[in-house]
Structure formats: structure tokens, C-alpha cells
């Protein structure tokens, strides 16, 4: 069975702080993809990043960075110099080799950035 | 603009009154899927479609029907809604390449009284 665990239910920071959202996954598939999605208060799901199981390079996109470590089955997300607009629920998701192409989501981490 | 659209965005209905939530994408994606999001349960897949006329059950298909007569549309049908189907529903699509990224519609909030 596939599983994604986001142990941090809620995080609250003050603007300009750095914050890391943790994601730990479980799968027996040798090939898989990991994703992060953002759900702002308006409710939509916004795609942030996709990473495949063969690519462990870290990625940086502006203030966002992702650290993928197969050895610890983790795919953590860091926001540098957080802003109020970063307040949202962030979901980590896993897609394995199953035919349904379904995404297995973590329960999400609610991030609140206070001014 | 490339997008997935859903209608309606908000719906209040009563038990047993058939309803349809439409989903449409303009990206020529082969794969489409429906998820529901519930507090404490997260996002779960209801149905998916690999291509036109090809649909299959996800993890929680009971009480739902789908059809895929055209590539761009994937409506979700609740023949006899019940209160336990009160939820936030998302439609998603992806190019269909095996590892395509799924892009989500804006969501439909459904309340069944």
C-alpha cells in the first residue's frame, strides 16, 4: 500500500521566517512521482512541483525549495522568507505504478504566516 | 488559457434529487479523474477515465456515476444524493502520458440536506 504522511498538521510563523513542511512517503514501487500542491483559502488546488523517483536533485524556484531524499523516503518543502500570501494548506502527494494513475495525498499541513 | 472548469461551484440540494457536476478541460488531456475532499479523510479518488469511453472506479465510487463521451468532458453524476456525499469535489486532468501531472479544477462545494 502507498502512504503519504505529513506529520505537521498546523504551522504558524511570522512573516520573513523560513519554514519547512515535512513529507514522508511509503511505496514498494521502484518508479514513482512525488508532488506538492497548495490549497489557498479560496479552495483550489494549485500544482507546485513534480519530482520522479530517479531524480534526487534538489530544486529551487524563487523562495520555494524542495529536498528529495530516497534514503529517508522524504520530500520536504521549504519556504524562505515566508509571506502572508503563503498562508494555505499544502499537500504532498505520491503517484506510483498503479493503473488508476491516482494521487495518494497526505492529510496536508496548514501554514499560517502572520504579519 | 489552459484550465479545468467545474460547474456549479457551489450547490445545496436535498436527499434523492439527482444532480450532475460538470467538468471540462481545454488541454486535450486524455486522463481525467474525480476526487472528493473531506475533513480528516483528505482527498480520495472517486472515478477516473483513461480516455473517451474508458472509465473505472477509484477508491470511493459508491453513489456516483461518470461518463466520458467526449475527450474534454467528464461529468460526475449523483443519481440519489445522500448527506454523506456532502463534500468538496475536484476534477483533475493530465496529458495521459504515464507520469503526467494532474491539474485540478476550482472545486465544487456540495451540501446535501
mmCIF file with all atom_site columns, C-alpha atoms in Angstrom:
data_model
loop_
_atom_site.group_PDB
_atom_site.id
_atom_site.type_symbol
_atom_site.label_atom_id
_atom_site.label_alt_id
_atom_site.label_comp_id
_atom_site.label_asym_id
_atom_site.label_entity_id
_atom_site.label_seq_id
_atom_site.pdbx_PDB_ins_code
_atom_site.Cartn_x
_atom_site.Cartn_y
_atom_site.Cartn_z
_atom_site.occupancy
_atom_site.B_iso_or_equiv
_atom_site.pdbx_formal_charge
_atom_site.auth_seq_id
_atom_site.auth_comp_id
_atom_site.auth_asym_id
_atom_site.auth_atom_id
_atom_site.pdbx_PDB_model_num
ATOM 1   C CA . UNK A 1 1   ? 0.000   0.000  0.000   1.00 0.00 ? 1   UNK A CA 1
ATOM 2   C CA . UNK A 1 2   ? 1.089   3.529  -0.652  1.00 0.00 ? 2   UNK A CA 1
ATOM 3   C CA . UNK A 1 3   ? 1.007   6.168  2.018   1.00 0.00 ? 3   UNK A CA 1
ATOM 4   C CA . UNK A 1 4   ? 1.984   9.792  2.487   1.00 0.00 ? 4   UNK A CA 1
ATOM 5   C CA . UNK A 1 5   ? 2.464   11.231 5.942   1.00 0.00 ? 5   UNK A CA 1
ATOM 6   C CA . UNK A 1 6   ? 2.552   14.912 6.738   1.00 0.00 ? 6   UNK A CA 1
ATOM 7   C CA . UNK A 1 7   ? 3.127   14.904 10.454  1.00 0.00 ? 7   UNK A CA 1
ATOM 8   C CA . UNK A 1 8   ? 2.733   18.654 10.896  1.00 0.00 ? 8   UNK A CA 1
ATOM 9   C CA . UNK A 1 9   ? -0.968  19.409 10.997  1.00 0.00 ? 9   UNK A CA 1
ATOM 10  C CA . UNK A 1 10  ? -0.566  23.143 11.503  1.00 0.00 ? 10  UNK A CA 1
ATOM 11  C CA . UNK A 1 11  ? 2.366   25.534 11.491  1.00 0.00 ? 11  UNK A CA 1
ATOM 12  C CA . UNK A 1 12  ? 2.298   29.193 12.389  1.00 0.00 ? 12  UNK A CA 1
ATOM 13  C CA . UNK A 1 13  ? 5.172   31.550 11.605  1.00 0.00 ? 13  UNK A CA 1
ATOM 14  C CA . UNK A 1 14  ? 5.821   35.244 11.448  1.00 0.00 ? 14  UNK A CA 1
ATOM 15  C CA . UNK A 1 15  ? 6.447   36.864 8.099   1.00 0.00 ? 15  UNK A CA 1
ATOM 16  C CA . UNK A 1 16  ? 10.021  36.571 6.807   1.00 0.00 ? 16  UNK A CA 1
ATOM 17  C CA . UNK A 1 17  ? 10.693  33.386 8.754   1.00 0.00 ? 17  UNK A CA 1
ATOM 18  C CA . UNK A 1 18  ? 11.815  30.287 6.892   1.00 0.00 ? 18  UNK A CA 1
ATOM 19  C CA . UNK A 1 19  ? 9.570   27.267 7.264   1.00 0.00 ? 19  UNK A CA 1
ATOM 20  C CA . UNK A 1 20  ? 9.931   23.615 6.261   1.00 0.00 ? 20  UNK A CA 1
ATOM 21  C CA . UNK A 1 21  ? 6.993   21.325 5.612   1.00 0.00 ? 21  UNK A CA 1
ATOM 22  C CA . UNK A 1 22  ? 7.749   17.652 6.054   1.00 0.00 ? 22  UNK A CA 1
ATOM 23  C CA . UNK A 1 23  ? 6.573   14.813 3.837   1.00 0.00 ? 23  UNK A CA 1
ATOM 24  C CA . UNK A 1 24  ? 7.355   11.133 4.315   1.00 0.00 ? 24  UNK A CA 1
ATOM 25  C CA . UNK A 1 25  ? 6.108   8.546  1.867   1.00 0.00 ? 25  UNK A CA 1
ATOM 26  C CA . UNK A 1 26  ? 5.809   4.778  1.624   1.00 0.00 ? 26  UNK A CA 1
ATOM 27  C CA . UNK A 1 27  ? 5.719   2.765  -1.570  1.00 0.00 ? 27  UNK A CA 1
ATOM 28  C CA . UNK A 1 28  ? 7.020   -0.513 -2.900  1.00 0.00 ? 28  UNK A CA 1
ATOM 29  C CA . UNK A 1 29  ? 7.102   0.760  -6.450  1.00 0.00 ? 29  UNK A CA 1
ATOM 30  C CA . UNK A 1 30  ? 10.516  1.339  -7.945  1.00 0.00 ? 30  UNK A CA 1
ATOM 31  C CA . UNK A 1 31  ? 9.207   4.125  -10.147 1.00 0.00 ? 31  UNK A CA 1
ATOM 32  C CA . UNK A 1 32  ? 7.017   6.811  -8.678  1.00 0.00 ? 32  UNK A CA 1
ATOM 33  C CA . UNK A 1 33  ? 6.358   10.518 -8.687  1.00 0.00 ? 33  UNK A CA 1
ATOM 34  C CA . UNK A 1 34  ? 6.038   12.960 -5.817  1.00 0.00 ? 34  UNK A CA 1
ATOM 35  C CA . UNK A 1 35  ? 4.092   16.195 -5.910  1.00 0.00 ? 35  UNK A CA 1
ATOM 36  C CA . UNK A 1 36  ? 3.344   19.238 -3.831  1.00 0.00 ? 36  UNK A CA 1
ATOM 37  C CA . UNK A 1 37  ? 0.075   21.123 -4.168  1.00 0.00 ? 37  UNK A CA 1
ATOM 38  C CA . UNK A 1 38  ? -1.057  24.334 -2.486  1.00 0.00 ? 38  UNK A CA 1
ATOM 39  C CA . UNK A 1 39  ? -4.649  24.927 -1.394  1.00 0.00 ? 39  UNK A CA 1
ATOM 40  C CA . UNK A 1 40  ? -5.171  28.605 -0.529  1.00 0.00 ? 40  UNK A CA 1
ATOM 41  C CA . UNK A 1 41  ? -8.208  29.747 1.478   1.00 0.00 ? 41  UNK A CA 1
ATOM 42  C CA . UNK A 1 42  ? -10.150 30.127 -1.777  1.00 0.00 ? 42  UNK A CA 1
ATOM 43  C CA . UNK A 1 43  ? -10.074 26.331 -2.046  1.00 0.00 ? 43  UNK A CA 1
ATOM 44  C CA . UNK A 1 44  ? -8.493  25.485 -5.372  1.00 0.00 ? 44  UNK A CA 1
ATOM 45  C CA . UNK A 1 45  ? -5.573  23.060 -5.670  1.00 0.00 ? 45  UNK A CA 1
ATOM 46  C CA . UNK A 1 46  ? -2.507  24.587 -7.258  1.00 0.00 ? 46  UNK A CA 1
ATOM 47  C CA . UNK A 1 47  ? 0.290   22.405 -8.598  1.00 0.00 ? 47  UNK A CA 1
ATOM 48  C CA . UNK A 1 48  ? 3.733   23.388 -7.298  1.00 0.00 ? 48  UNK A CA 1
ATOM 49  C CA . UNK A 1 49  ? 6.214   20.696 -8.261  1.00 0.00 ? 49  UNK A CA 1
ATOM 50  C CA . UNK A 1 50  ? 6.656   17.157 -9.547  1.00 0.00 ? 50  UNK A CA 1
ATOM 51  C CA . UNK A 1 51  ? 9.702   15.011 -8.889  1.00 0.00 ? 51  UNK A CA 1
ATOM 52  C CA . UNK A 1 52  ? 10.339  11.489 -10.162 1.00 0.00 ? 52  UNK A CA 1
ATOM 53  C CA . UNK A 1 53  ? 11.967  8.738  -8.158  1.00 0.00 ? 53  UNK A CA 1
ATOM 54  C CA . UNK A 1 54  ? 15.113  8.746  -10.247 1.00 0.00 ? 54  UNK A CA 1
ATOM 55  C CA . UNK A 1 55  ? 15.887  12.387 -9.763  1.00 0.00 ? 55  UNK A CA 1
ATOM 56  C CA . UNK A 1 56  ? 17.131  13.279 -6.318  1.00 0.00 ? 56  UNK A CA 1
ATOM 57  C CA . UNK A 1 57  ? 18.379  16.705 -7.222  1.00 0.00 ? 57  UNK A CA 1
ATOM 58  C CA . UNK A 1 58  ? 17.045  19.428 -5.031  1.00 0.00 ? 58  UNK A CA 1
ATOM 59  C CA . UNK A 1 59  ? 15.022  22.089 -6.744  1.00 0.00 ? 59  UNK A CA 1
ATOM 60  C CA . UNK A 1 60  ? 14.664  25.775 -6.097  1.00 0.00 ? 60  UNK A CA 1
ATOM 61  C CA . UNK A 1 61  ? 12.014  28.057 -7.512  1.00 0.00 ? 61  UNK A CA 1
ATOM 62  C CA . UNK A 1 62  ? 12.214  31.547 -6.121  1.00 0.00 ? 62  UNK A CA 1
ATOM 63  C CA . UNK A 1 63  ? 11.507  31.346 -2.404  1.00 0.00 ? 63  UNK A CA 1
ATOM 64  C CA . UNK A 1 64  ? 10.476  27.701 -2.668  1.00 0.00 ? 64  UNK A CA 1
ATOM 65  C CA . UNK A 1 65  ? 12.836  24.761 -2.468  1.00 0.00 ? 65  UNK A CA 1
ATOM 66  C CA . UNK A 1 66  ? 12.371  21.026 -2.265  1.00 0.00 ? 66  UNK A CA 1
ATOM 67  C CA . UNK A 1 67  ? 14.622  18.373 -0.755  1.00 0.00 ? 67  UNK A CA 1
ATOM 68  C CA . UNK A 1 68  ? 14.072  14.826 -2.002  1.00 0.00 ? 68  UNK A CA 1
ATOM 69  C CA . UNK A 1 69  ? 15.896  12.043 -0.150  1.00 0.00 ? 69  UNK A CA 1
ATOM 70  C CA . UNK A 1 70  ? 15.145  8.457  -1.144  1.00 0.00 ? 70  UNK A CA 1
ATOM 71  C CA . UNK A 1 71  ? 17.223  7.124  1.738   1.00 0.00 ? 71  UNK A CA 1
ATOM 72  C CA . UNK A 1 72  ? 14.744  8.548  4.218   1.00 0.00 ? 72  UNK A CA 1
ATOM 73  C CA . UNK A 1 73  ? 11.689  8.471  1.897   1.00 0.00 ? 73  UNK A CA 1
ATOM 74  C CA . UNK A 1 74  ? 11.196  12.162 2.390   1.00 0.00 ? 74  UNK A CA 1
ATOM 75  C CA . UNK A 1 75  ? 10.279  15.049 0.122   1.00 0.00 ? 75  UNK A CA 1
ATOM 76  C CA . UNK A 1 76  ? 10.382  18.194 2.218   1.00 0.00 ? 76  UNK A CA 1
ATOM 77  C CA . UNK A 1 77  ? 9.331   21.662 1.136   1.00 0.00 ? 77  UNK A CA 1
ATOM 78  C CA . UNK A 1 78  ? 10.952  24.846 2.396   1.00 0.00 ? 78  UNK A CA 1
ATOM 79  C CA . UNK A 1 79  ? 9.633   28.361 2.020   1.00 0.00 ? 79  UNK A CA 1
ATOM 80  C CA . UNK A 1 80  ? 12.285  31.008 2.555   1.00 0.00 ? 80  UNK A CA 1
ATOM 81  C CA . UNK A 1 81  ? 11.329  34.438 3.853   1.00 0.00 ? 81  UNK A CA 1
ATOM 82  C CA . UNK A 1 82  ? 7.667   33.494 4.163   1.00 0.00 ? 82  UNK A CA 1
ATOM 83  C CA . UNK A 1 83  ? 4.949   35.954 3.223   1.00 0.00 ? 83  UNK A CA 1
ATOM 84  C CA . UNK A 1 84  ? 1.316   36.292 4.267   1.00 0.00 ? 84  UNK A CA 1
ATOM 85  C CA . UNK A 1 85  ? 0.271   35.112 0.785   1.00 0.00 ? 85  UNK A CA 1
ATOM 86  C CA . UNK A 1 86  ? 1.942   31.775 1.526   1.00 0.00 ? 86  UNK A CA 1
ATOM 87  C CA . UNK A 1 87  ? -0.794  31.020 4.049   1.00 0.00 ? 87  UNK A CA 1
ATOM 88  C CA . UNK A 1 88  ? -2.509  27.887 2.754   1.00 0.00 ? 88  UNK A CA 1
ATOM 89  C CA . UNK A 1 89  ? -2.827  24.167 3.212   1.00 0.00 ? 89  UNK A CA 1
ATOM 90  C CA . UNK A 1 90  ? -0.008  22.316 1.497   1.00 0.00 ? 90  UNK A CA 1
ATOM 91  C CA . UNK A 1 91  ? -0.407  18.755 0.303   1.00 0.00 ? 91  UNK A CA 1
ATOM 92  C CA . UNK A 1 92  ? 2.269   16.252 -0.556  1.00 0.00 ? 92  UNK A CA 1
ATOM 93  C CA . UNK A 1 93  ? 1.140   13.506 -2.945  1.00 0.00 ? 93  UNK A CA 1
ATOM 94  C CA . UNK A 1 94  ? 2.510   10.295 -4.404  1.00 0.00 ? 94  UNK A CA 1
ATOM 95  C CA . UNK A 1 95  ? 1.729   8.519  -7.661  1.00 0.00 ? 95  UNK A CA 1
ATOM 96  C CA . UNK A 1 96  ? 3.001   5.008  -8.118  1.00 0.00 ? 96  UNK A CA 1
ATOM 97  C CA . UNK A 1 97  ? 2.814   2.450  -10.868 1.00 0.00 ? 97  UNK A CA 1
ATOM 98  C CA . UNK A 1 98  ? -0.826  1.518  -10.364 1.00 0.00 ? 98  UNK A CA 1
ATOM 99  C CA . UNK A 1 99  ? -3.096  1.667  -13.382 1.00 0.00 ? 99  UNK A CA 1
ATOM 100 C CA . UNK A 1 100 ? -5.517  4.183  -11.902 1.00 0.00 ? 100 UNK A CA 1
ATOM 101 C CA . UNK A 1 101 ? -2.929  6.964  -12.038 1.00 0.00 ? 101 UNK A CA 1
ATOM 102 C CA . UNK A 1 102 ? -4.407  8.146  -8.778  1.00 0.00 ? 102 UNK A CA 1
ATOM 103 C CA . UNK A 1 103 ? -2.638  10.527 -6.477  1.00 0.00 ? 103 UNK A CA 1
ATOM 104 C CA . UNK A 1 104 ? -2.302  9.434  -2.862  1.00 0.00 ? 104 UNK A CA 1
ATOM 105 C CA . UNK A 1 105 ? -2.390  12.573 -0.769  1.00 0.00 ? 105 UNK A CA 1
ATOM 106 C CA . UNK A 1 106 ? -1.103  13.332 2.685   1.00 0.00 ? 106 UNK A CA 1
ATOM 107 C CA . UNK A 1 107 ? -3.535  14.961 5.102   1.00 0.00 ? 107 UNK A CA 1
ATOM 108 C CA . UNK A 1 108 ? -1.989  18.348 4.499   1.00 0.00 ? 108 UNK A CA 1
ATOM 109 C CA . UNK A 1 109 ? -0.182  20.956 6.580   1.00 0.00 ? 109 UNK A CA 1
ATOM 110 C CA . UNK A 1 110 ? -1.940  24.207 7.276   1.00 0.00 ? 110 UNK A CA 1
ATOM 111 C CA . UNK A 1 111 ? 0.550   27.060 7.182   1.00 0.00 ? 111 UNK A CA 1
ATOM 112 C CA . UNK A 1 112 ? -0.356  30.406 8.665   1.00 0.00 ? 112 UNK A CA 1
ATOM 113 C CA . UNK A 1 113 ? 2.011   33.292 8.066   1.00 0.00 ? 113 UNK A CA 1
ATOM 114 C CA . UNK A 1 114 ? 1.323   36.188 10.388  1.00 0.00 ? 114 UNK A CA 1
ATOM 115 C CA . UNK A 1 115 ? 2.310   39.755 9.563   1.00 0.00 ? 115 UNK A CA 1
ATOM 116 C CA . UNK B 2 1   ? -5.912  29.893 -21.010 1.00 0.00 ? 1   UNK B CA 1
ATOM 117 C CA . UNK B 2 2   ? -5.309  26.233 -20.198 1.00 0.00 ? 2   UNK B CA 1
ATOM 118 C CA . UNK B 2 3   ? -7.711  25.218 -17.483 1.00 0.00 ? 3   UNK B CA 1
ATOM 119 C CA . UNK B 2 4   ? -10.069 22.739 -15.902 1.00 0.00 ? 4   UNK B CA 1
ATOM 120 C CA . UNK B 2 5   ? -13.510 24.138 -15.216 1.00 0.00 ? 5   UNK B CA 1
ATOM 121 C CA . UNK B 2 6   ? -16.236 22.808 -12.964 1.00 0.00 ? 6   UNK B CA 1
ATOM 122 C CA . UNK B 2 7   ? -19.877 23.784 -12.608 1.00 0.00 ? 7   UNK B CA 1
ATOM 123 C CA . UNK B 2 8   ? -21.537 24.571 -10.399 1.00 0.00 ? 8   UNK B CA 1
ATOM 124 C CA . UNK B 2 9   ? -19.014 25.855 -7.889  1.00 0.00 ? 9   UNK B CA 1
ATOM 125 C CA . UNK B 2 10  ? -21.498 25.681 -5.029  1.00 0.00 ? 10  UNK B CA 1
ATOM 126 C CA . UNK B 2 11  ? -24.625 23.569 -4.737  1.00 0.00 ? 11  UNK B CA 1
ATOM 127 C CA . UNK B 2 12  ? -27.159 22.943 -1.999  1.00 0.00 ? 12  UNK B CA 1
ATOM 128 C CA . UNK B 2 13  ? -29.609 20.149 -2.696  1.00 0.00 ? 13  UNK B CA 1
ATOM 129 C CA . UNK B 2 14  ? -31.869 17.692 -0.941  1.00 0.00 ? 14  UNK B CA 1
ATOM 130 C CA . UNK B 2 15  ? -31.562 13.970 -0.457  1.00 0.00 ? 15  UNK B CA 1
ATOM 131 C CA . UNK B 2 16  ? -32.562 11.978 -3.507  1.00 0.00 ? 16  UNK B CA 1
ATOM 132 C CA . UNK B 2 17  ? -32.602 14.773 -6.063  1.00 0.00 ? 17  UNK B CA 1
ATOM 133 C CA . UNK B 2 18  ? -30.374 13.779 -8.975  1.00 0.00 ? 18  UNK B CA 1
ATOM 134 C CA . UNK B 2 19  ? -27.587 16.163 -9.832  1.00 0.00 ? 19  UNK B CA 1
ATOM 135 C CA . UNK B 2 20  ? -24.673 16.465 -12.217 1.00 0.00 ? 20  UNK B CA 1
ATOM 136 C CA . UNK B 2 21  ? -21.407 18.279 -11.684 1.00 0.00 ? 21  UNK B CA 1
ATOM 137 C CA . UNK B 2 22  ? -19.758 19.108 -14.962 1.00 0.00 ? 22  UNK B CA 1
ATOM 138 C CA . UNK B 2 23  ? -16.030 19.088 -15.629 1.00 0.00 ? 23  UNK B CA 1
ATOM 139 C CA . UNK B 2 24  ? -14.365 20.321 -18.766 1.00 0.00 ? 24  UNK B CA 1
ATOM 140 C CA . UNK B 2 25  ? -10.729 20.757 -19.800 1.00 0.00 ? 25  UNK B CA 1
ATOM 141 C CA . UNK B 2 26  ? -9.305  22.574 -22.805 1.00 0.00 ? 26  UNK B CA 1
ATOM 142 C CA . UNK B 2 27  ? -5.850  20.974 -22.815 1.00 0.00 ? 27  UNK B CA 1
ATOM 143 C CA . UNK B 2 28  ? -6.694  17.897 -24.907 1.00 0.00 ? 28  UNK B CA 1
ATOM 144 C CA . UNK B 2 29  ? -5.803  15.719 -21.937 1.00 0.00 ? 29  UNK B CA 1
ATOM 145 C CA . UNK B 2 30  ? -6.542  12.014 -22.160 1.00 0.00 ? 30  UNK B CA 1
ATOM 146 C CA . UNK B 2 31  ? -6.775  11.331 -18.443 1.00 0.00 ? 31  UNK B CA 1
ATOM 147 C CA . UNK B 2 32  ? -9.443  12.782 -16.165 1.00 0.00 ? 32  UNK B CA 1
ATOM 148 C CA . UNK B 2 33  ? -10.385 11.990 -12.611 1.00 0.00 ? 33  UNK B CA 1
ATOM 149 C CA . UNK B 2 34  ? -12.724 12.959 -9.774  1.00 0.00 ? 34  UNK B CA 1
ATOM 150 C CA . UNK B 2 35  ? -11.691 13.333 -6.137  1.00 0.00 ? 35  UNK B CA 1
ATOM 151 C CA . UNK B 2 36  ? -13.578 14.269 -3.034  1.00 0.00 ? 36  UNK B CA 1
ATOM 152 C CA . UNK B 2 37  ? -12.049 16.100 -0.087  1.00 0.00 ? 37  UNK B CA 1
ATOM 153 C CA . UNK B 2 38  ? -13.349 15.593 3.428   1.00 0.00 ? 38  UNK B CA 1
ATOM 154 C CA . UNK B 2 39  ? -12.011 16.822 6.776   1.00 0.00 ? 39  UNK B CA 1
ATOM 155 C CA . UNK B 2 40  ? -9.877  14.185 8.408   1.00 0.00 ? 40  UNK B CA 1
ATOM 156 C CA . UNK B 2 41  ? -10.030 11.921 5.365   1.00 0.00 ? 41  UNK B CA 1
ATOM 157 C CA . UNK B 2 42  ? -8.137  14.038 2.885   1.00 0.00 ? 42  UNK B CA 1
ATOM 158 C CA . UNK B 2 43  ? -8.540  13.653 -0.866  1.00 0.00 ? 43  UNK B CA 1
ATOM 159 C CA . UNK B 2 44  ? -9.804  10.366 -2.259  1.00 0.00 ? 44  UNK B CA 1
ATOM 160 C CA . UNK B 2 45  ? -10.311 9.280  -5.840  1.00 0.00 ? 45  UNK B CA 1
ATOM 161 C CA . UNK B 2 46  ? -13.896 8.540  -6.920  1.00 0.00 ? 46  UNK B CA 1
ATOM 162 C CA . UNK B 2 47  ? -13.634 7.627  -10.602 1.00 0.00 ? 47  UNK B CA 1
ATOM 163 C CA . UNK B 2 48  ? -11.140 8.077  -13.375 1.00 0.00 ? 48  UNK B CA 1
ATOM 164 C CA . UNK B 2 49  ? -11.016 7.899  -17.141 1.00 0.00 ? 49  UNK B CA 1
ATOM 165 C CA . UNK B 2 50  ? -8.016  6.991  -19.255 1.00 0.00 ? 50  UNK B CA 1
ATOM 166 C CA . UNK B 2 51  ? -9.677  8.147  -22.476 1.00 0.00 ? 51  UNK B CA 1
ATOM 167 C CA . UNK B 2 52  ? -13.019 8.522  -24.221 1.00 0.00 ? 52  UNK B CA 1
ATOM 168 C CA . UNK B 2 53  ? -15.413 5.704  -23.286 1.00 0.00 ? 53  UNK B CA 1
ATOM 169 C CA . UNK B 2 54  ? -12.866 4.289  -20.806 1.00 0.00 ? 54  UNK B CA 1
ATOM 170 C CA . UNK B 2 55  ? -13.789 4.794  -17.162 1.00 0.00 ? 55  UNK B CA 1
ATOM 171 C CA . UNK B 2 56  ? -13.078 2.907  -13.963 1.00 0.00 ? 56  UNK B CA 1
ATOM 172 C CA . UNK B 2 57  ? -13.716 3.050  -10.241 1.00 0.00 ? 57  UNK B CA 1
ATOM 173 C CA . UNK B 2 58  ? -11.406 4.735  -7.807  1.00 0.00 ? 58  UNK B CA 1
ATOM 174 C CA . UNK B 2 59  ? -11.366 4.214  -4.067  1.00 0.00 ? 59  UNK B CA 1
ATOM 175 C CA . UNK B 2 60  ? -14.820 5.573  -3.192  1.00 0.00 ? 60  UNK B CA 1
ATOM 176 C CA . UNK B 2 61  ? -17.163 5.084  -6.193  1.00 0.00 ? 61  UNK B CA 1
ATOM 177 C CA . UNK B 2 62  ? -20.356 4.157  -4.321  1.00 0.00 ? 62  UNK B CA 1
ATOM 178 C CA . UNK B 2 63  ? -23.217 6.509  -5.083  1.00 0.00 ? 63  UNK B CA 1
ATOM 179 C CA . UNK B 2 64  ? -21.553 8.093  -8.124  1.00 0.00 ? 64  UNK B CA 1
ATOM 180 C CA . UNK B 2 65  ? -21.612 7.606  -11.874 1.00 0.00 ? 65  UNK B CA 1
ATOM 181 C CA . UNK B 2 66  ? -19.463 9.097  -14.604 1.00 0.00 ? 66  UNK B CA 1
ATOM 182 C CA . UNK B 2 67  ? -19.352 9.144  -18.360 1.00 0.00 ? 67  UNK B CA 1
ATOM 183 C CA . UNK B 2 68  ? -16.728 10.126 -20.915 1.00 0.00 ? 68  UNK B CA 1
ATOM 184 C CA . UNK B 2 69  ? -18.383 10.643 -24.265 1.00 0.00 ? 69  UNK B CA 1
ATOM 185 C CA . UNK B 2 70  ? -16.025 13.413 -25.334 1.00 0.00 ? 70  UNK B CA 1
ATOM 186 C CA . UNK B 2 71  ? -12.394 13.931 -24.536 1.00 0.00 ? 71  UNK B CA 1
ATOM 187 C CA . UNK B 2 72  ? -12.894 17.323 -22.911 1.00 0.00 ? 72  UNK B CA 1
ATOM 188 C CA . UNK B 2 73  ? -15.840 16.492 -20.608 1.00 0.00 ? 73  UNK B CA 1
ATOM 189 C CA . UNK B 2 74  ? -16.113 14.199 -17.610 1.00 0.00 ? 74  UNK B CA 1
ATOM 190 C CA . UNK B 2 75  ? -19.345 14.799 -15.671 1.00 0.00 ? 75  UNK B CA 1
ATOM 191 C CA . UNK B 2 76  ? -19.937 13.390 -12.195 1.00 0.00 ? 76  UNK B CA 1
ATOM 192 C CA . UNK B 2 77  ? -23.475 12.177 -11.617 1.00 0.00 ? 77  UNK B CA 1
ATOM 193 C CA . UNK B 2 78  ? -25.138 11.645 -8.250  1.00 0.00 ? 78  UNK B CA 1
ATOM 194 C CA . UNK B 2 79  ? -28.322 9.710  -9.025  1.00 0.00 ? 79  UNK B CA 1
ATOM 195 C CA . UNK B 2 80  ? -29.707 9.865  -5.483  1.00 0.00 ? 80  UNK B CA 1
ATOM 196 C CA . UNK B 2 81  ? -27.566 12.112 -3.315  1.00 0.00 ? 81  UNK B CA 1
ATOM 197 C CA . UNK B 2 82  ? -27.331 11.457 0.399   1.00 0.00 ? 82  UNK B CA 1
ATOM 198 C CA . UNK B 2 83  ? -25.970 13.645 3.209   1.00 0.00 ? 83  UNK B CA 1
ATOM 199 C CA . UNK B 2 84  ? -22.751 11.600 3.367   1.00 0.00 ? 84  UNK B CA 1
ATOM 200 C CA . UNK B 2 85  ? -21.949 12.911 -0.099  1.00 0.00 ? 85  UNK B CA 1
ATOM 201 C CA . UNK B 2 86  ? -21.649 16.415 1.265   1.00 0.00 ? 86  UNK B CA 1
ATOM 202 C CA . UNK B 2 87  ? -18.092 17.255 0.318   1.00 0.00 ? 87  UNK B CA 1
ATOM 203 C CA . UNK B 2 88  ? -15.706 19.336 -1.763  1.00 0.00 ? 88  UNK B CA 1
ATOM 204 C CA . UNK B 2 89  ? -15.290 17.766 -5.192  1.00 0.00 ? 89  UNK B CA 1
ATOM 205 C CA . UNK B 2 90  ? -12.356 18.219 -7.530  1.00 0.00 ? 90  UNK B CA 1
ATOM 206 C CA . UNK B 2 91  ? -11.969 17.268 -11.128 1.00 0.00 ? 91  UNK B CA 1
ATOM 207 C CA . UNK B 2 92  ? -8.441  16.762 -12.463 1.00 0.00 ? 92  UNK B CA 1
ATOM 208 C CA . UNK B 2 93  ? -6.883  16.106 -15.831 1.00 0.00 ? 93  UNK B CA 1
ATOM 209 C CA . UNK B 2 94  ? -3.465  15.136 -17.097 1.00 0.00 ? 94  UNK B CA 1
ATOM 210 C CA . UNK B 2 95  ? -1.897  14.566 -20.509 1.00 0.00 ? 95  UNK B CA 1
ATOM 211 C CA . UNK B 2 96  ? -2.211  10.828 -20.118 1.00 0.00 ? 96  UNK B CA 1
ATOM 212 C CA . UNK B 2 97  ? 1.455   10.212 -20.502 1.00 0.00 ? 97  UNK B CA 1
ATOM 213 C CA . UNK B 2 98  ? 2.098   7.751  -17.733 1.00 0.00 ? 98  UNK B CA 1
ATOM 214 C CA . UNK B 2 99  ? 3.616   10.256 -15.393 1.00 0.00 ? 99  UNK B CA 1
ATOM 215 C CA . UNK B 2 100 ? 1.713   13.348 -16.351 1.00 0.00 ? 100 UNK B CA 1
ATOM 216 C CA . UNK B 2 101 ? 0.984   15.984 -13.776 1.00 0.00 ? 101 UNK B CA 1
ATOM 217 C CA . UNK B 2 102 ? -2.660  16.253 -12.741 1.00 0.00 ? 102 UNK B CA 1
ATOM 218 C CA . UNK B 2 103 ? -4.144  19.734 -12.876 1.00 0.00 ? 103 UNK B CA 1
ATOM 219 C CA . UNK B 2 104 ? -7.196  20.414 -10.783 1.00 0.00 ? 104 UNK B CA 1
ATOM 220 C CA . UNK B 2 105 ? -10.372 22.368 -11.342 1.00 0.00 ? 105 UNK B CA 1
ATOM 221 C CA . UNK B 2 106 ? -11.506 25.011 -8.829  1.00 0.00 ? 106 UNK B CA 1
ATOM 222 C CA . UNK B 2 107 ? -13.666 22.613 -6.833  1.00 0.00 ? 107 UNK B CA 1
ATOM 223 C CA . UNK B 2 108 ? -17.399 22.200 -6.243  1.00 0.00 ? 108 UNK B CA 1
ATOM 224 C CA . UNK B 2 109 ? -18.791 22.523 -2.734  1.00 0.00 ? 109 UNK B CA 1
ATOM 225 C CA . UNK B 2 110 ? -21.830 20.278 -2.368  1.00 0.00 ? 110 UNK B CA 1
ATOM 226 C CA . UNK B 2 111 ? -24.216 20.259 0.572   1.00 0.00 ? 111 UNK B CA 1
ATOM 227 C CA . UNK B 2 112 ? -26.872 17.545 0.648   1.00 0.00 ? 112 UNK B CA 1
ATOM 228 C CA . UNK B 2 113 ? -29.647 18.190 3.158   1.00 0.00 ? 113 UNK B CA 1
#
